[in-house]
Amino acid sequence: MVSQTPFRSAQFKSAFGPKYQNQPHFLGFTGQSAFRIASRLAMYGAPAAIGVLLFASGIPRVQRDILQNIPFVAGFFQKKIHPADNPF
């Protein structure tokens, strides 16, 4: 039996066989697979990121650098000390 090479397979094209076409891709990801992967990453990544932020919300560095820069949540994490309670 003779093995099929790209040259031999290109010579014969059956009218009854499947119609193959080149599908554009980037690093093996087509547009459909990239959209599918991106939507799944967004669906699972956003709640994971929110969970990590809620878990780390007690750390002062996370409060200053991340949580105080979020518009609607910033007021909750800003510590305002009354002047009478300030020892300095």
GROMACS .gro file of C-alpha atoms in nm:
model
   88
    1MET     CA    1   0.000   0.000   0.000
    2VAL     CA    2   0.129   0.343  -0.088
    3SER     CA    3   0.103   0.605   0.183
    4GLN     CA    4  -0.081   0.925   0.105
    5THR     CA    5   0.136   1.232   0.077
    6PRO     CA    6   0.011   1.586   0.039
    7PHE     CA    7   0.102   1.574  -0.333
    8ARG     CA    8  -0.084   1.248  -0.399
    9SER     CA    9  -0.390   1.349  -0.201
   10ALA     CA   10  -0.407   1.681  -0.387
   11GLN     CA   11  -0.411   1.506  -0.727
   12PHE     CA   12  -0.735   1.318  -0.675
   13LYS     CA   13  -1.047   1.499  -0.558
   14SER     CA   14  -1.367   1.302  -0.542
   15ALA     CA   15  -1.695   1.474  -0.623
   16PHE     CA   16  -1.862   1.272  -0.348
   17GLY     CA   17  -1.608   1.333  -0.071
   18PRO     CA   18  -1.609   1.612   0.185
   19LYS     CA   19  -1.532   1.963   0.068
   20TYR     CA   20  -1.234   2.072   0.274
   21GLN     CA   21  -1.145   2.439   0.305
   22ASN     CA   22  -0.872   2.619   0.491
   23GLN     CA   23  -0.997   2.768   0.813
   24PRO     CA   24  -0.822   3.085   0.935
   25HIS     CA   25  -0.662   3.049   1.277
   26PHE     CA   26  -0.411   3.211   1.509
   27LEU     CA   27  -0.185   2.968   1.694
   28GLY     CA   28  -0.440   2.695   1.633
   29PHE     CA   29  -0.737   2.890   1.773
   30THR     CA   30  -1.016   2.968   1.530
   31GLY     CA   31  -1.254   3.257   1.584
   32GLN     CA   32  -1.524   3.030   1.720
   33SER     CA   33  -1.295   2.848   1.962
   34ALA     CA   34  -1.137   3.176   2.078
   35PHE     CA   35  -1.482   3.323   2.150
   36ARG     CA   36  -1.584   3.006   2.333
   37ILE     CA   37  -1.269   3.006   2.547
   38ALA     CA   38  -1.293   3.380   2.620
   39SER     CA   39  -1.656   3.355   2.730
   40ARG     CA   40  -1.575   3.066   2.964
   41LEU     CA   41  -1.278   3.253   3.108
   42ALA     CA   42  -1.499   3.555   3.171
   43MET     CA   43  -1.775   3.343   3.321
   44TYR     CA   44  -1.543   3.172   3.572
   45GLY     CA   45  -1.267   3.434   3.602
   46ALA     CA   46  -1.478   3.731   3.711
   47PRO     CA   47  -1.639   3.556   4.011
   48ALA     CA   48  -1.300   3.410   4.106
   49ALA     CA   49  -1.141   3.756   4.102
   50ILE     CA   50  -1.427   3.901   4.309
   51GLY     CA   51  -1.392   3.615   4.558
   52VAL     CA   52  -1.019   3.676   4.592
   53LEU     CA   53  -1.079   4.047   4.650
   54LEU     CA   54  -1.343   3.977   4.913
   55PHE     CA   55  -1.113   3.725   5.082
   56ALA     CA   56  -0.824   3.975   5.085
   57SER     CA   57  -1.034   4.283   5.169
   58GLY     CA   58  -0.907   4.289   5.527
   59ILE     CA   59  -0.546   4.351   5.418
   60PRO     CA   60  -0.468   4.726   5.435
   61ARG     CA   61  -0.248   4.721   5.124
   62VAL     CA   62  -0.530   4.566   4.917
   63GLN     CA   63  -0.771   4.824   5.057
   64ARG     CA   64  -0.545   5.118   4.964
   65ASP     CA   65  -0.421   5.000   4.625
   66ILE     CA   66  -0.725   4.821   4.480
   67LEU     CA   67  -1.051   4.862   4.669
   68GLN     CA   68  -1.029   5.238   4.729
   69ASN     CA   69  -0.996   5.290   4.351
   70ILE     CA   70  -1.329   5.124   4.270
   71PRO     CA   71  -1.588   5.405   4.234
   72PHE     CA   72  -1.891   5.274   4.427
   73VAL     CA   73  -1.701   5.066   4.682
   74ALA     CA   74  -1.428   5.318   4.769
   75GLY     CA   75  -1.622   5.494   5.047
   76PHE     CA   76  -1.667   5.172   5.243
   77PHE     CA   77  -1.292   5.110   5.270
   78GLN     CA   78  -1.177   5.466   5.350
   79LYS     CA   79  -1.093   5.505   5.717
   80LYS     CA   80  -1.195   5.847   5.847
   81ILE     CA   81  -1.084   5.922   6.201
   82HIS     CA   82  -1.257   6.200   6.392
   83PRO     CA   83  -1.010   6.475   6.489
   84ALA     CA   84  -1.091   6.430   6.859
   85ASP     CA   85  -0.996   6.061   6.841
   86ASN     CA   86  -0.667   6.121   6.661
   87PRO     CA   87  -0.376   6.087   6.906
   88PHE     CA   88  -0.137   6.291   6.688
   0.00000   0.00000   0.00000
